Short mmCIF file of C-alpha atoms in Angstrom, two decimals:
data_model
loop_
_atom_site.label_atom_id
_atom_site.label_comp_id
_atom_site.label_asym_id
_atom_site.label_seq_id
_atom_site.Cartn_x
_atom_site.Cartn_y
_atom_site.Cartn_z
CA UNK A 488 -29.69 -65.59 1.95
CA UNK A 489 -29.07 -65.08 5.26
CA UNK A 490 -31.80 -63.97 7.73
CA UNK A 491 -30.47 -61.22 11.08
CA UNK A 492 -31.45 -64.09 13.25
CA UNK A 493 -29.45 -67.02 11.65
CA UNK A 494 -26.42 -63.54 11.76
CA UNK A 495 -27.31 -63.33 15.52
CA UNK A 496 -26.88 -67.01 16.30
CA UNK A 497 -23.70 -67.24 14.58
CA UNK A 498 -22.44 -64.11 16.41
CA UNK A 499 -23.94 -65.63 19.97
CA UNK A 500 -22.30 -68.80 19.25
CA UNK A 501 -18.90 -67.77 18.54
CA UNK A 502 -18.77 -65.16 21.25
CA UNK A 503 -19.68 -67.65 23.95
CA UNK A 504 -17.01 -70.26 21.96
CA UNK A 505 -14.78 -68.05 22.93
CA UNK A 506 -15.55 -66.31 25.78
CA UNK A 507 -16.82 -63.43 24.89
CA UNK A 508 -19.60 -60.81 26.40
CA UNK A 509 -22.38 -60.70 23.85
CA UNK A 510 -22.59 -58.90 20.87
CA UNK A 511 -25.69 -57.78 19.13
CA UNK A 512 -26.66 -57.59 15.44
CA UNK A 513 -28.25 -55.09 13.63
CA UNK A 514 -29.34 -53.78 10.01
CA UNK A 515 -28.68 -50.87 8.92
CA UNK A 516 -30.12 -49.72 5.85
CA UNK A 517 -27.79 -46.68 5.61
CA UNK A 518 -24.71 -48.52 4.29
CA UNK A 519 -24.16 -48.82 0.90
CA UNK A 520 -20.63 -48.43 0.45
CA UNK A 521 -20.07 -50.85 3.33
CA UNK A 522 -21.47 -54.60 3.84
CA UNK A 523 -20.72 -54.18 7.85
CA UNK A 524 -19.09 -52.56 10.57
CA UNK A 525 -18.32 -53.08 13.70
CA UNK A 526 -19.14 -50.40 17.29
CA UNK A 527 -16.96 -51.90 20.19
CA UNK A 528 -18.25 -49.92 22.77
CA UNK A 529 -21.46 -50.32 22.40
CA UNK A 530 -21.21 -54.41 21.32
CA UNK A 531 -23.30 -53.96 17.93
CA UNK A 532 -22.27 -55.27 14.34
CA UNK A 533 -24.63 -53.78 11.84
CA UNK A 534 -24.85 -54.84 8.27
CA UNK A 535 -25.82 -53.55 5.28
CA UNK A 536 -29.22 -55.63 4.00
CA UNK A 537 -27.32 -56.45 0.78
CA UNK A 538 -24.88 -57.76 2.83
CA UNK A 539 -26.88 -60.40 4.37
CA UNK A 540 -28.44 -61.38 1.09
CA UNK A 541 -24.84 -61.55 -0.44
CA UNK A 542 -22.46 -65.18 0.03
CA UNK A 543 -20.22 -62.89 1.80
CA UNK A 544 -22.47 -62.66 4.94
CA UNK A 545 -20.98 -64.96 6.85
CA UNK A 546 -17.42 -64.35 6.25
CA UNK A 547 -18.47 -60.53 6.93
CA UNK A 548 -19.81 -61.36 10.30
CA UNK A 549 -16.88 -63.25 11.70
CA UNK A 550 -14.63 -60.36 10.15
CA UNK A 551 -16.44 -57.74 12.41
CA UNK A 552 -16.66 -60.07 15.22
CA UNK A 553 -13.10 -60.20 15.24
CA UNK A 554 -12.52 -56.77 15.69
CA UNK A 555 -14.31 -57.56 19.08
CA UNK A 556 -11.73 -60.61 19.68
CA UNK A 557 -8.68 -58.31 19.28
CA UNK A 558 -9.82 -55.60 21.76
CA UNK A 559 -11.01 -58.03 24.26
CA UNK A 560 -7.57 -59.74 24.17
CA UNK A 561 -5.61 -56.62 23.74
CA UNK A 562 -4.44 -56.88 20.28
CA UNK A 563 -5.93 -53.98 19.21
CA UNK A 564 -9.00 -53.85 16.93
CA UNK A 565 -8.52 -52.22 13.74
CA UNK A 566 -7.17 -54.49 10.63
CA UNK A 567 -3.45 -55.14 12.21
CA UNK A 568 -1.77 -58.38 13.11
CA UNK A 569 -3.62 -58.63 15.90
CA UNK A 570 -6.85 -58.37 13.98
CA UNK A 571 -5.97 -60.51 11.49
CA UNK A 572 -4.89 -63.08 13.56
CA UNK A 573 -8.50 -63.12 15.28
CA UNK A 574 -10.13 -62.93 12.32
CA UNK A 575 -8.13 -66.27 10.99
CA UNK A 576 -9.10 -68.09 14.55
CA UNK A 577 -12.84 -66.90 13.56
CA UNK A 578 -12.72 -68.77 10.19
CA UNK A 579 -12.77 -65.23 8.35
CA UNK A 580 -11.41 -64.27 5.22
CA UNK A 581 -8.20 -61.43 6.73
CA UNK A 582 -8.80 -59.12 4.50
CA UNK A 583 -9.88 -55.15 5.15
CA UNK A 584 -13.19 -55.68 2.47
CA UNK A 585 -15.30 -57.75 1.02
CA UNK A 586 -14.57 -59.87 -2.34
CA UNK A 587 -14.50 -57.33 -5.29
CA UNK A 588 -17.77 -59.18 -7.30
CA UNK A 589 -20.40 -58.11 -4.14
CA UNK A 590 -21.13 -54.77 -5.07
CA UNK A 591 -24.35 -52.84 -3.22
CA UNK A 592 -27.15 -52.28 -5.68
CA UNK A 593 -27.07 -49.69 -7.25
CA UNK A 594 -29.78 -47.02 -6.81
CA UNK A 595 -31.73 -44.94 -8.79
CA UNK A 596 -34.84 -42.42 -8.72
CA UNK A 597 -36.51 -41.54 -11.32
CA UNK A 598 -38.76 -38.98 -11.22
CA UNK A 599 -41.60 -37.27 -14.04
CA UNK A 600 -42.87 -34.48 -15.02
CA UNK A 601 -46.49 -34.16 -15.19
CA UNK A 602 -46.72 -31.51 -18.02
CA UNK A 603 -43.73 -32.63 -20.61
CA UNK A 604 -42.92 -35.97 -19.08
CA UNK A 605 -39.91 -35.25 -19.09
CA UNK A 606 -37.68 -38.24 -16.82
CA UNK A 607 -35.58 -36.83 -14.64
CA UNK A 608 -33.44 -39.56 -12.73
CA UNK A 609 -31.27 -38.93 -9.63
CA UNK A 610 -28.85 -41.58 -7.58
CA UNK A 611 -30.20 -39.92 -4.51
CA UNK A 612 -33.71 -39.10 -3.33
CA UNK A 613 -33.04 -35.50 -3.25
CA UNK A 614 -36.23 -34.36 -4.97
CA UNK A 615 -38.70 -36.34 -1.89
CA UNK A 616 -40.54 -33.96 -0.29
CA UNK A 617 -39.45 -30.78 -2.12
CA UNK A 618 -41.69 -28.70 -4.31
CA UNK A 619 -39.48 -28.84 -6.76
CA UNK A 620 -41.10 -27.82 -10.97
CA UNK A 621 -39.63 -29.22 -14.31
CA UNK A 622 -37.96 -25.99 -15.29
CA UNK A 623 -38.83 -26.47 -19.39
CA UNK A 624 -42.29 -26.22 -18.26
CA UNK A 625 -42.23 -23.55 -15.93
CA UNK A 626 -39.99 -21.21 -18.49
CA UNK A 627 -42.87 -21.75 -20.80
CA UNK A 628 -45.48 -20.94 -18.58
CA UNK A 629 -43.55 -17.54 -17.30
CA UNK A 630 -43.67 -18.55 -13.93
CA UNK A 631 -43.17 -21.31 -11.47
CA UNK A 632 -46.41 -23.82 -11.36
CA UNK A 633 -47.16 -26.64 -8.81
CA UNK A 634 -48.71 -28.48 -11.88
CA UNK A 635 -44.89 -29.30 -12.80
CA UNK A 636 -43.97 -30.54 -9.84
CA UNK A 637 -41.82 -33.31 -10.00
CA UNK A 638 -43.47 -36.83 -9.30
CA UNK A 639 -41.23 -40.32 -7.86
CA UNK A 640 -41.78 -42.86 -10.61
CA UNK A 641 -39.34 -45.15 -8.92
#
């Protein structure tokens, strides 16, 4: 596992190898579809967390620092030749994703009823901080009822 200062040094070491102005590194817990991505005008890489615990880290960084490469030299810096020919002077993998067995984990909340106990799972944490009853419950009851509100298991 990689920690976001062994990513930084990497990223400090091969900008300066080559030249470059610096380029900071940065999780960002938002991505889940995506192990890392690359802002060139504002010289940050952030990374999914995964991403860093993943054997892909490393390849990933150098992929998104080449994207920084290309544009400095002019080459453009999305995934054409250019790209890919930075990303191969980098010592990354020139391909567009990451290898198809590092997947993001994947998420679920689950969520109970207090009444019933009824589970109620959800990929997304849409219930948090919503007032929102276990409906079997409340239909019984006639009416809605802050006793069946649900509660985050996990």
């Amino acid at each position: 596992m990689m920690k976001l200062t062994e990513a930084q040094s990497l990223i400090d070491r091969l900008a300066a190898e080559w030249g470059m102005s610096p380029v900071k590194v940065r999780i960002n817990r938002r991505f889940t579809a995506t192990g890392g991505r690359a802002y060139l005008k504002r010289r940050v890489i952030e990374v999914a967390p995964w991403m860093l615990g993943s054997g892909e880290a490393d390849d990933t960084l150098r992929h998104e620092l080449a994207h920084f490469l290309a544009s400095d030299l002019g080459m453009g810096s999305y995934h054409g030749q250019g790209w890919r020919k930075a990303a191969i002077v980098l010592g990354a993998s020139p391909t567009q994703c990451y290898a198809l067995g590092i997947r993001p984990p994947a998420r679920e909340y689950r969520y109970q009823c207090p009444g019933c106990r009824r589970i109620k799972r959800s990929r997304s944490p849409s219930l948090e901080g919503q007032q929102i009853a276990c409906g079997r419950c409340c239909n019984e009851a006639g009416i809605w009822d802050v006793r069946f509100v649900f509660k985050r298991l996990t």
